[in-house]
Amino acid sequence: MPILNRSAELQAEITEWRRDIHRNPELLFDVHRTAGFVTEKLREFGCEEVVTGLGKTGVVGIIQGRLGNGPTIGLRADMDALPMTEMTGKPWTSTSPGKMHACGHDGHTAMLLGAAKYLCETRNFKGRVAVIFQPAEEGGGGGNEMVKEGMMERFAIERVFGMHNLPGLPIGQFATRPGPIMAATAEFVITVKGRGGHAAMPHTVVDPILAASQIVTALQSIASRNVHPLDSVVVSVTKFHAGDAFNVIPDTVELAGTVRTLKKEVNADAESRMRTICAGVAAAHGAAVEIFYDSNYPVTFNHAEETAFASAVASEIAGAANVDTDITPTMGGEDFSYMLEARPGALIFIGNGDSAALHNTAYDFNDDAIPHGVSYWVRLAENALAG
């Protein structure tokens, strides 16, 4: 079946919600206005229960089906923005300097709110739908906080599903895959300690810049020479901080960056090799090195049965030809991974059309995707909880 008529009717209203959220971006757990907006709407729709403050500022609404008792499924959206300055020039551009919705969480939240409104109107299912609005996806692990607070047990959630927009995928299309679909993430800080001095007398110093520069190059051998060619790993140095003057070699250099993998064991191997490489290169230059390595978001791993189910629902909305069931995994991270570790479920991508990339100052969520996303959520709930 195509998109639901009611979701098309609601598009203008949902678009206004989305643009209101977009104008007022909030970071990490500090999403009080957005959470308040969500809470007000869920109560207005008639949810049986609206619980706030989960995972610090998360919100969960419970919708009871009219066909009787049954299991509970979770549908999840994220609410937080990014610390970036928007350059879209749209009428609904961010009003908060240095903050913008550059990943489409405003669209995710609005679409799930639209689905909640529809499901509260119809209740054409047996059991309960938990609509989950989480904070701090962009580095704060808000999904993990909600899981640790017992969200799954509190609401007896048996399966959980997520959706994320994807620039480059046409509007009206979906994409997913069983198994790893998004990467595990790790962050590192490497401090190289030398002995500074006059730049005109390099023979009297231990130059940490030279050592750090060679570390940056040597770390690329992890992907090219230490990991199986069919496994995926990305090692990116994204910060290099050193020195304050033209004629002074500094005492220390700080490097920082990220590691992305699709297997836990590959992440462990990458950390081990990083420590060995850094120690060896530093020692060769007479320098010392300290490494902070933090493995945070795990692999986003789609469960096979739930992925097949989500693909079938998407095919009802978009047609089988418009659902890619074996998309290449992305090395981006996603804290929906914590929910998928706690319960069976699946993440699916929805097309955002020919837009700027995620985490780009020119990005904006495409409001034409709204009816497709709302229809997907509604049909997923109704099919999963069929009477």
C-alpha positions as a Markdown table, in Angstrom:
| # | Residue | x | y | z |
|---|---|---|---|---|
| 1 | Met | 0.0 | 0.0 | 0.0 |
| 2 | Pro | 1.2 | 3.6 | -0.6 |
| 3 | Ile | 1.6 | 6.2 | 2.2 |
| 4 | Leu | -1.4 | 6.6 | 4.4 |
| 5 | Asn | -3.9 | 9.3 | 3.5 |
| 6 | Arg | -3.9 | 10.5 | 7.1 |
| 7 | Ser | -0.1 | 10.9 | 7.2 |
| 8 | Ala | -0.4 | 13.1 | 4.1 |
| 9 | Glu | -3.1 | 15.1 | 5.7 |
| 10 | Leu | -1.0 | 15.7 | 8.8 |
| 11 | Gln | 2.2 | 16.7 | 6.8 |
| 12 | Ala | 1.7 | 20.4 | 7.1 |
| 13 | Glu | 1.1 | 20.3 | 10.9 |
| 14 | Ile | 4.1 | 17.9 | 11.4 |
| 15 | Thr | 6.2 | 20.2 | 9.3 |
| 16 | Glu | 5.4 | 23.1 | 11.6 |
| 17 | Trp | 6.4 | 21.0 | 14.6 |
| 18 | Arg | 9.7 | 20.0 | 12.8 |
| 19 | Arg | 10.6 | 23.6 | 11.9 |
| 20 | Asp | 9.8 | 24.8 | 15.5 |
| 21 | Ile | 12.2 | 22.2 | 16.9 |
| 22 | His | 14.7 | 23.2 | 14.2 |
| 23 | Arg | 14.6 | 26.9 | 15.2 |
| 24 | Asn | 15.3 | 26.0 | 18.8 |
| 25 | Pro | 18.1 | 23.4 | 18.8 |
| 26 | Glu | 19.4 | 22.0 | 22.1 |
| 27 | Leu | 22.5 | 19.9 | 22.8 |
| 28 | Leu | 23.1 | 16.5 | 24.5 |
| 29 | Phe | 21.0 | 16.2 | 27.7 |
| 30 | Asp | 20.0 | 19.9 | 27.8 |
| 31 | Val | 16.9 | 19.3 | 25.6 |
| 32 | His | 14.4 | 20.7 | 28.1 |
| 33 | Arg | 12.4 | 22.8 | 25.6 |
| 34 | Thr | 12.2 | 20.0 | 23.1 |
| 35 | Ala | 11.3 | 17.4 | 25.7 |
| 36 | Gly | 8.6 | 19.8 | 27.0 |
| 37 | Phe | 7.2 | 20.2 | 23.5 |
| 38 | Val | 7.1 | 16.4 | 23.0 |
| 39 | Thr | 5.5 | 15.9 | 26.4 |
| 40 | Glu | 2.8 | 18.5 | 25.7 |
| 41 | Lys | 1.9 | 16.9 | 22.4 |
| 42 | Leu | 1.8 | 13.3 | 23.7 |
| 43 | Arg | -0.6 | 14.4 | 26.5 |
| 44 | Glu | -2.7 | 16.3 | 24.0 |
| 45 | Phe | -2.9 | 13.2 | 21.8 |
| 46 | Gly | -4.2 | 11.2 | 24.7 |
| 47 | Cys | -1.4 | 8.8 | 25.6 |
| 48 | Glu | -2.3 | 6.6 | 28.5 |
| 49 | Glu | 1.0 | 7.4 | 30.2 |
| 50 | Val | 3.6 | 10.0 | 29.5 |
| 51 | Val | 6.8 | 9.6 | 31.5 |
| 52 | Thr | 9.5 | 12.3 | 31.6 |
| 53 | Gly | 13.0 | 12.5 | 33.0 |
| 54 | Leu | 14.2 | 9.1 | 31.7 |
| 55 | Gly | 17.9 | 9.1 | 30.9 |
| 56 | Lys | 17.9 | 12.6 | 32.5 |
| 57 | Thr | 15.6 | 14.3 | 29.9 |
| 58 | Gly | 14.1 | 11.5 | 27.8 |
| 59 | Val | 10.3 | 11.1 | 27.3 |
| 60 | Val | 8.3 | 7.9 | 26.8 |
| 61 | Gly | 4.6 | 7.9 | 25.8 |
| 62 | Ile | 2.4 | 4.7 | 26.1 |
| 63 | Ile | -0.4 | 4.1 | 23.6 |
| 64 | Gln | -2.8 | 1.3 | 24.3 |
| 65 | Gly | -4.4 | -0.5 | 21.4 |
| 66 | Arg | -8.2 | -0.9 | 21.2 |
| 67 | Leu | -8.0 | -4.6 | 20.2 |
| 68 | Gly | -7.0 | -5.8 | 23.7 |
| 69 | Asn | -3.9 | -6.7 | 25.6 |
| 70 | Gly | -0.7 | -7.8 | 24.0 |
| 71 | Pro | 3.0 | -7.2 | 23.8 |
| 72 | Thr | 4.7 | -3.8 | 23.8 |
| 73 | Ile | 7.0 | -2.5 | 21.1 |
| 74 | Gly | 9.2 | 0.5 | 21.2 |
| 75 | Leu | 9.6 | 3.1 | 18.5 |
| 76 | Arg | 12.6 | 5.5 | 19.1 |
| 77 | Ala | 13.5 | 9.0 | 17.9 |
| 78 | Asp | 16.4 | 11.3 | 19.0 |
| 79 | Met | 16.0 | 14.9 | 20.0 |
| 80 | Asp | 19.4 | 16.6 | 20.3 |
| 81 | Ala | 21.2 | 18.9 | 17.9 |
| 82 | Leu | 24.9 | 19.5 | 17.2 |
| 83 | Pro | 27.3 | 22.3 | 18.2 |
| 84 | Met | 27.6 | 23.8 | 14.8 |
| 85 | Thr | 26.6 | 27.1 | 13.2 |
| 86 | Glu | 23.9 | 26.8 | 10.6 |
| 87 | Met | 24.4 | 28.1 | 7.1 |
| 88 | Thr | 21.2 | 27.1 | 5.3 |
| 89 | Gly | 19.6 | 30.5 | 5.2 |
| 90 | Lys | 16.2 | 28.9 | 5.6 |
| 91 | Pro | 13.3 | 30.8 | 7.2 |
| 92 | Trp | 13.4 | 28.3 | 10.1 |
| 93 | Thr | 17.1 | 28.5 | 10.6 |
| 94 | Ser | 18.5 | 28.1 | 14.1 |
| 95 | Thr | 18.0 | 31.0 | 16.5 |
| 96 | Ser | 20.7 | 29.6 | 18.9 |
| 97 | Pro | 24.2 | 30.6 | 17.7 |
| 98 | Gly | 26.5 | 27.6 | 17.6 |
| 99 | Lys | 23.7 | 25.1 | 17.6 |
| 100 | Met | 21.9 | 23.4 | 14.8 |
| 101 | His | 19.9 | 20.3 | 13.8 |
| 102 | Ala | 22.5 | 19.1 | 11.3 |
| 103 | Cys | 21.6 | 15.4 | 11.6 |
| 104 | Gly | 17.8 | 15.5 | 11.2 |
| 105 | His | 16.8 | 14.7 | 14.8 |
| 106 | Asp | 14.2 | 17.4 | 14.5 |
| 107 | Gly | 12.7 | 15.4 | 11.6 |
| 108 | His | 12.9 | 12.1 | 13.5 |
| 109 | Thr | 11.1 | 13.6 | 16.5 |
| 110 | Ala | 8.4 | 15.2 | 14.4 |
| 111 | Met | 7.7 | 12.1 | 12.4 |
| 112 | Leu | 7.4 | 10.0 | 15.6 |
| 113 | Leu | 5.1 | 12.6 | 17.1 |
| 114 | Gly | 3.0 | 12.4 | 13.9 |
| 115 | Ala | 2.8 | 8.6 | 14.2 |
| 116 | Ala | 1.9 | 8.9 | 17.9 |
| 117 | Lys | -1.0 | 11.3 | 17.0 |
| 118 | Tyr | -2.3 | 8.9 | 14.3 |
| 119 | Leu | -2.0 | 5.8 | 16.6 |
| 120 | Cys | -3.8 | 7.6 | 19.4 |
| 121 | Glu | -6.6 | 8.4 | 17.0 |
| 122 | Thr | -7.0 | 4.9 | 15.6 |
| 123 | Arg | -5.5 | 2.5 | 18.1 |
| 124 | Asn | -5.9 | -0.3 | 15.5 |
| 125 | Phe | -3.7 | -2.8 | 17.2 |
| 126 | Lys | -3.5 | -5.2 | 20.1 |
| 127 | Gly | -1.1 | -4.4 | 22.9 |
| 128 | Arg | 0.9 | -1.2 | 23.5 |
| 129 | Val | 3.2 | 1.1 | 21.6 |
| 130 | Ala | 6.0 | 2.9 | 23.5 |
| 131 | Val | 7.1 | 6.0 | 21.7 |
| 132 | Ile | 10.6 | 6.8 | 22.9 |
| 133 | Phe | 12.2 | 10.3 | 22.6 |
| 134 | Gln | 15.8 | 10.2 | 23.8 |
| 135 | Pro | 18.3 | 12.9 | 24.4 |
| 136 | Ala | 22.1 | 13.0 | 23.8 |
| 137 | Glu | 22.6 | 10.8 | 20.8 |
| 138 | Glu | 25.4 | 13.0 | 19.5 |
| 139 | Gly | 28.1 | 11.8 | 21.9 |
| 140 | Gly | 26.3 | 11.6 | 25.2 |
| 141 | Gly | 24.9 | 8.1 | 25.1 |
| 142 | Gly | 21.4 | 9.1 | 26.0 |
| 143 | Gly | 20.0 | 5.8 | 24.7 |
| 144 | Asn | 22.3 | 4.0 | 27.1 |
| 145 | Glu | 21.2 | 6.1 | 30.0 |
| 146 | Met | 17.5 | 5.2 | 29.3 |
| 147 | Val | 18.4 | 1.5 | 29.0 |
| 148 | Lys | 20.4 | 1.6 | 32.3 |
| 149 | Glu | 17.5 | 3.2 | 34.1 |
| 150 | Gly | 15.4 | 0.2 | 33.2 |
| 151 | Met | 13.2 | 1.6 | 30.4 |
| 152 | Met | 12.8 | -1.8 | 28.7 |
| 153 | Glu | 11.7 | -3.5 | 31.9 |
| 154 | Arg | 9.5 | -0.7 | 33.2 |
| 155 | Phe | 7.4 | -0.7 | 30.0 |
| 156 | Ala | 7.8 | -4.4 | 29.2 |
| 157 | Ile | 9.2 | -3.5 | 25.7 |
| 158 | Glu | 9.8 | -6.7 | 23.8 |
| 159 | Arg | 11.1 | -5.3 | 20.5 |
| 160 | Val | 12.5 | -1.9 | 19.5 |
| 161 | Phe | 12.8 | -0.1 | 16.2 |
| 162 | Gly | 14.6 | 3.0 | 15.1 |
| 163 | Met | 14.7 | 5.2 | 11.9 |
| 164 | His | 17.3 | 7.7 | 10.6 |
| 165 | Asn | 17.3 | 9.9 | 7.6 |
| 166 | Leu | 19.9 | 9.3 | 4.9 |
| 167 | Pro | 21.0 | 12.1 | 2.4 |
| 168 | Gly | 21.4 | 10.7 | -1.1 |
| 169 | Leu | 18.7 | 8.1 | -0.7 |
| 170 | Pro | 15.7 | 9.4 | -2.7 |
| 171 | Ile | 12.5 | 10.5 | -0.9 |
| 172 | Gly | 10.1 | 7.6 | -0.5 |
| 173 | Gln | 12.9 | 5.0 | -0.3 |
| 174 | Phe | 14.2 | 3.0 | 2.6 |
| 175 | Ala | 17.4 | 1.0 | 3.3 |
| 176 | Thr | 18.5 | -1.4 | 5.9 |
| 177 | Arg | 20.4 | -4.7 | 6.4 |
| 178 | Pro | 20.6 | -7.5 | 9.0 |
| 179 | Gly | 23.7 | -7.6 | 11.2 |
| 180 | Pro | 26.1 | -4.6 | 11.6 |
| 181 | Ile | 24.6 | -1.4 | 9.9 |
| 182 | Met | 26.5 | 1.3 | 11.8 |
| 183 | Ala | 29.9 | 1.3 | 13.4 |
| 184 | Ala | 31.2 | 1.1 | 17.0 |
| 185 | Thr | 33.0 | 4.3 | 18.0 |
| 186 | Ala | 36.0 | 5.0 | 20.1 |
| 187 | Glu | 37.8 | 8.3 | 20.9 |
| 188 | Phe | 41.5 | 8.7 | 21.7 |
| 189 | Val | 43.8 | 11.4 | 23.0 |
| 190 | Ile | 47.6 | 11.0 | 22.5 |
| 191 | Thr | 50.0 | 13.2 | 24.4 |
| 192 | Val | 53.5 | 13.2 | 23.1 |
| 193 | Lys | 56.0 | 14.6 | 25.6 |
| 194 | Gly | 59.4 | 15.9 | 24.4 |
| 195 | Arg | 61.8 | 18.6 | 25.6 |
| 196 | Gly | 61.3 | 22.0 | 24.0 |
| 197 | Gly | 63.7 | 24.7 | 23.1 |
| 198 | His | 64.9 | 27.2 | 20.5 |
| 199 | Ala | 63.8 | 26.3 | 17.0 |
| 200 | Ala | 67.2 | 27.3 | 15.7 |
| 201 | Met | 68.9 | 24.7 | 17.8 |
| 202 | Pro | 66.9 | 21.4 | 17.1 |
| 203 | His | 69.9 | 19.3 | 18.2 |
| 204 | Thr | 69.4 | 20.4 | 21.8 |
| 205 | Val | 65.7 | 19.4 | 22.0 |
| 206 | Val | 63.4 | 16.3 | 21.8 |
| 207 | Asp | 61.0 | 17.5 | 19.2 |
| 208 | Pro | 57.5 | 16.2 | 20.0 |
| 209 | Ile | 56.1 | 17.7 | 16.7 |
| 210 | Leu | 58.3 | 15.4 | 14.6 |
| 211 | Ala | 57.4 | 12.4 | 16.7 |
| 212 | Ala | 53.7 | 13.2 | 16.7 |
| 213 | Ser | 53.7 | 13.8 | 12.9 |
| 214 | Gln | 55.2 | 10.3 | 12.4 |
| 215 | Ile | 52.6 | 8.8 | 14.8 |
| 216 | Val | 49.8 | 10.3 | 12.6 |
| 217 | Thr | 51.3 | 8.6 | 9.5 |
| 218 | Ala | 52.1 | 5.3 | 11.3 |
| 219 | Leu | 48.5 | 5.0 | 12.7 |
| 220 | Gln | 47.2 | 4.6 | 9.1 |
| 221 | Ser | 49.1 | 1.2 | 9.0 |
| 222 | Ile | 46.4 | -0.2 | 11.4 |
| 223 | Ala | 43.9 | -0.2 | 8.6 |
| 224 | Ser | 46.3 | -1.0 | 5.8 |
| 225 | Arg | 48.5 | -3.7 | 7.5 |
| 226 | Asn | 47.0 | -4.8 | 10.8 |
| 227 | Val | 43.3 | -5.5 | 10.1 |
| 228 | His | 42.0 | -8.2 | 7.8 |
| 229 | Pro | 41.2 | -6.6 | 4.4 |
| 230 | Leu | 37.6 | -7.8 | 4.6 |
| 231 | Asp | 37.1 | -6.2 | 8.0 |
| 232 | Ser | 36.3 | -2.5 | 8.4 |
| 233 | Val | 38.3 | 0.0 | 10.5 |
| 234 | Val | 38.7 | 3.8 | 10.2 |
| 235 | Val | 41.4 | 5.6 | 12.2 |
| 236 | Ser | 41.2 | 9.3 | 11.9 |
| 237 | Val | 43.3 | 11.9 | 13.7 |
| 238 | Thr | 41.2 | 15.0 | 13.8 |
| 239 | Lys | 43.1 | 17.2 | 16.2 |
| 240 | Phe | 46.8 | 18.3 | 16.3 |
| 241 | His | 47.6 | 20.9 | 18.9 |
| 242 | Ala | 51.2 | 22.1 | 19.4 |
| 243 | Gly | 53.2 | 25.2 | 20.1 |
| 244 | Asp | 52.5 | 29.0 | 20.4 |
| 245 | Ala | 55.5 | 30.7 | 18.7 |
| 246 | Phe | 57.4 | 30.7 | 15.4 |
| 247 | Asn | 60.7 | 30.1 | 17.0 |
| 248 | Val | 60.0 | 27.8 | 19.9 |
| 249 | Ile | 59.8 | 24.0 | 19.7 |
| 250 | Pro | 57.2 | 23.0 | 22.4 |
| 251 | Asp | 57.4 | 20.5 | 25.1 |
| 252 | Thr | 54.2 | 18.6 | 24.2 |
| 253 | Val | 51.8 | 17.8 | 21.4 |
| 254 | Glu | 48.3 | 16.6 | 21.8 |
| 255 | Leu | 46.6 | 14.4 | 19.1 |
| 256 | Ala | 43.0 | 13.3 | 19.2 |
| 257 | Gly | 40.6 | 11.5 | 16.9 |
| 258 | Thr | 38.3 | 8.6 | 16.4 |
| 259 | Val | 38.3 | 4.9 | 15.6 |
| 260 | Arg | 35.3 | 3.2 | 13.9 |
| 261 | Thr | 34.9 | -0.6 | 13.6 |
| 262 | Leu | 32.1 | -3.1 | 12.8 |
| 263 | Lys | 33.4 | -5.8 | 15.2 |
| 264 | Lys | 34.4 | -5.6 | 18.9 |
| 265 | Glu | 37.5 | -7.6 | 18.3 |
| 266 | Val | 38.7 | -5.3 | 15.6 |
| 267 | Asn | 38.3 | -2.3 | 18.0 |
| 268 | Ala | 40.4 | -4.2 | 20.6 |
| 269 | Asp | 43.1 | -4.9 | 18.0 |
| 270 | Ala | 43.1 | -1.3 | 16.9 |
| 271 | Glu | 43.6 | -0.1 | 20.4 |
| 272 | Ser | 46.4 | -2.5 | 21.0 |
| 273 | Arg | 48.2 | -1.6 | 17.8 |
| 274 | Met | 47.7 | 2.1 | 18.5 |
| 275 | Arg | 49.5 | 1.8 | 21.9 |
| 276 | Thr | 52.3 | -0.3 | 20.4 |
| 277 | Ile | 52.8 | 2.1 | 17.5 |
| 278 | Cys | 52.8 | 5.2 | 19.6 |
| 279 | Ala | 55.2 | 3.8 | 22.2 |
| 280 | Gly | 57.6 | 2.7 | 19.5 |
| 281 | Val | 57.6 | 5.9 | 17.5 |
| 282 | Ala | 58.0 | 8.0 | 20.6 |
| 283 | Ala | 60.8 | 5.9 | 21.9 |
| 284 | Ala | 62.6 | 6.2 | 18.5 |
| 285 | His | 62.7 | 10.0 | 19.0 |
| 286 | Gly | 63.5 | 9.9 | 22.7 |
| 287 | Ala | 60.0 | 11.2 | 23.6 |
| 288 | Ala | 57.4 | 9.8 | 26.0 |
| 289 | Val | 53.7 | 9.2 | 25.2 |
| 290 | Glu | 50.4 | 8.9 | 27.1 |
| 291 | Ile | 47.3 | 7.5 | 25.5 |
| 292 | Phe | 43.7 | 7.8 | 26.6 |
| 293 | Tyr | 41.4 | 5.4 | 24.6 |
| 294 | Asp | 37.7 | 5.4 | 25.2 |
| 295 | Ser | 35.5 | 2.8 | 23.5 |
| 296 | Asn | 32.0 | 4.2 | 23.6 |
| 297 | Tyr | 29.1 | 3.4 | 21.3 |
| 298 | Pro | 28.9 | -0.3 | 20.3 |
| 299 | Val | 28.2 | -1.6 | 16.9 |
| 300 | Thr | 24.6 | -1.0 | 15.8 |
| 301 | Phe | 23.6 | -4.6 | 15.1 |
| 302 | Asn | 20.2 | -5.3 | 13.4 |
| 303 | His | 18.5 | -8.5 | 14.4 |
| 304 | Ala | 17.7 | -10.7 | 11.4 |
| 305 | Glu | 14.0 | -11.4 | 12.1 |
| 306 | Glu | 13.2 | -7.8 | 13.0 |
| 307 | Thr | 15.1 | -6.5 | 10.0 |
| 308 | Ala | 13.1 | -8.7 | 7.7 |
| 309 | Phe | 9.9 | -7.5 | 9.4 |
| 310 | Ala | 11.0 | -3.8 | 9.0 |
| 311 | Ser | 11.9 | -4.4 | 5.4 |
| 312 | Ala | 8.5 | -5.9 | 4.7 |
| 313 | Val | 6.7 | -3.0 | 6.3 |
| 314 | Ala | 8.8 | -0.5 | 4.3 |
| 315 | Ser | 7.9 | -2.4 | 1.2 |
| 316 | Glu | 4.2 | -2.0 | 1.9 |
| 317 | Ile | 4.7 | 1.8 | 2.0 |
| 318 | Ala | 7.3 | 2.3 | -0.7 |
| 319 | Gly | 7.1 | -0.9 | -2.9 |
| 320 | Ala | 9.8 | -3.6 | -2.7 |
| 321 | Ala | 11.8 | -2.0 | -5.5 |
| 322 | Asn | 12.3 | 1.1 | -3.3 |
| 323 | Val | 13.7 | -0.8 | -0.2 |
| 324 | Asp | 17.3 | -1.7 | -0.2 |
| 325 | Thr | 17.6 | -4.7 | 2.1 |
| 326 | Asp | 21.4 | -5.0 | 2.0 |
| 327 | Ile | 22.8 | -1.5 | 2.3 |
| 328 | Thr | 26.5 | -1.2 | 2.8 |
| 329 | Pro | 27.2 | -0.4 | 6.5 |
| 330 | Thr | 28.1 | 3.1 | 7.4 |
| 331 | Met | 31.1 | 3.9 | 9.7 |
| 332 | Gly | 29.0 | 6.5 | 11.5 |
| 333 | Gly | 28.0 | 5.7 | 15.1 |
| 334 | Glu | 24.6 | 5.6 | 16.6 |
| 335 | Asp | 23.6 | 5.1 | 20.2 |
| 336 | Phe | 20.4 | 3.2 | 19.2 |
| 337 | Ser | 23.0 | 0.4 | 19.4 |
| 338 | Tyr | 22.4 | 0.2 | 23.2 |
| 339 | Met | 18.7 | -0.4 | 22.7 |
| 340 | Leu | 19.5 | -3.1 | 20.2 |
| 341 | Glu | 21.8 | -4.8 | 22.7 |
| 342 | Ala | 18.9 | -4.7 | 25.2 |
| 343 | Arg | 16.1 | -5.9 | 22.9 |
| 344 | Pro | 15.7 | -7.4 | 19.4 |
| 345 | Gly | 15.0 | -4.8 | 16.8 |
| 346 | Ala | 16.2 | -3.0 | 13.7 |
| 347 | Leu | 17.3 | 0.4 | 12.5 |
| 348 | Ile | 16.1 | 1.5 | 9.0 |
| 349 | Phe | 17.2 | 4.5 | 6.9 |
| 350 | Ile | 14.7 | 6.7 | 5.2 |
| 351 | Gly | 15.5 | 8.8 | 2.2 |
| 352 | Asn | 16.3 | 12.5 | 2.6 |
| 353 | Gly | 16.7 | 13.1 | -1.1 |
| 354 | Asp | 19.5 | 15.2 | -2.7 |
| 355 | Ser | 20.4 | 17.1 | 0.4 |
| 356 | Ala | 23.7 | 18.2 | 2.0 |
| 357 | Ala | 25.4 | 15.5 | 4.1 |
| 358 | Leu | 24.7 | 14.9 | 7.7 |
| 359 | His | 26.8 | 17.0 | 10.1 |
| 360 | Asn | 27.2 | 19.7 | 7.4 |
| 361 | Thr | 26.3 | 23.3 | 8.1 |
| 362 | Ala | 24.2 | 23.3 | 4.9 |
| 363 | Tyr | 22.1 | 20.3 | 5.9 |
| 364 | Asp | 18.4 | 20.5 | 6.5 |
| 365 | Phe | 15.8 | 17.7 | 7.0 |
| 366 | Asn | 13.6 | 17.2 | 3.9 |
| 367 | Asp | 10.0 | 17.7 | 5.0 |
| 368 | Asp | 8.8 | 15.7 | 1.9 |
| 369 | Ala | 10.0 | 12.6 | 3.8 |
| 370 | Ile | 7.4 | 13.1 | 6.6 |
| 371 | Pro | 4.4 | 11.2 | 5.2 |
| 372 | His | 6.7 | 8.3 | 4.3 |
| 373 | Gly | 8.2 | 8.2 | 7.8 |
| 374 | Val | 4.9 | 8.5 | 9.6 |
| 375 | Ser | 3.3 | 5.8 | 7.4 |
| 376 | Tyr | 6.2 | 3.5 | 8.1 |
| 377 | Trp | 5.9 | 3.9 | 11.9 |
| 378 | Val | 2.1 | 3.4 | 11.9 |
| 379 | Arg | 2.2 | 0.3 | 9.7 |
| 380 | Leu | 5.0 | -1.2 | 11.7 |
| 381 | Ala | 3.1 | -0.8 | 14.9 |
| 382 | Glu | -0.1 | -2.1 | 13.4 |
| 383 | Asn | 1.6 | -5.1 | 11.8 |
| 384 | Ala | 3.7 | -6.0 | 14.8 |
| 385 | Leu | 0.6 | -5.8 | 17.1 |
| 386 | Ala | -2.0 | -7.2 | 14.8 |
| 387 | Gly | -5.1 | -8.4 | 16.6 |
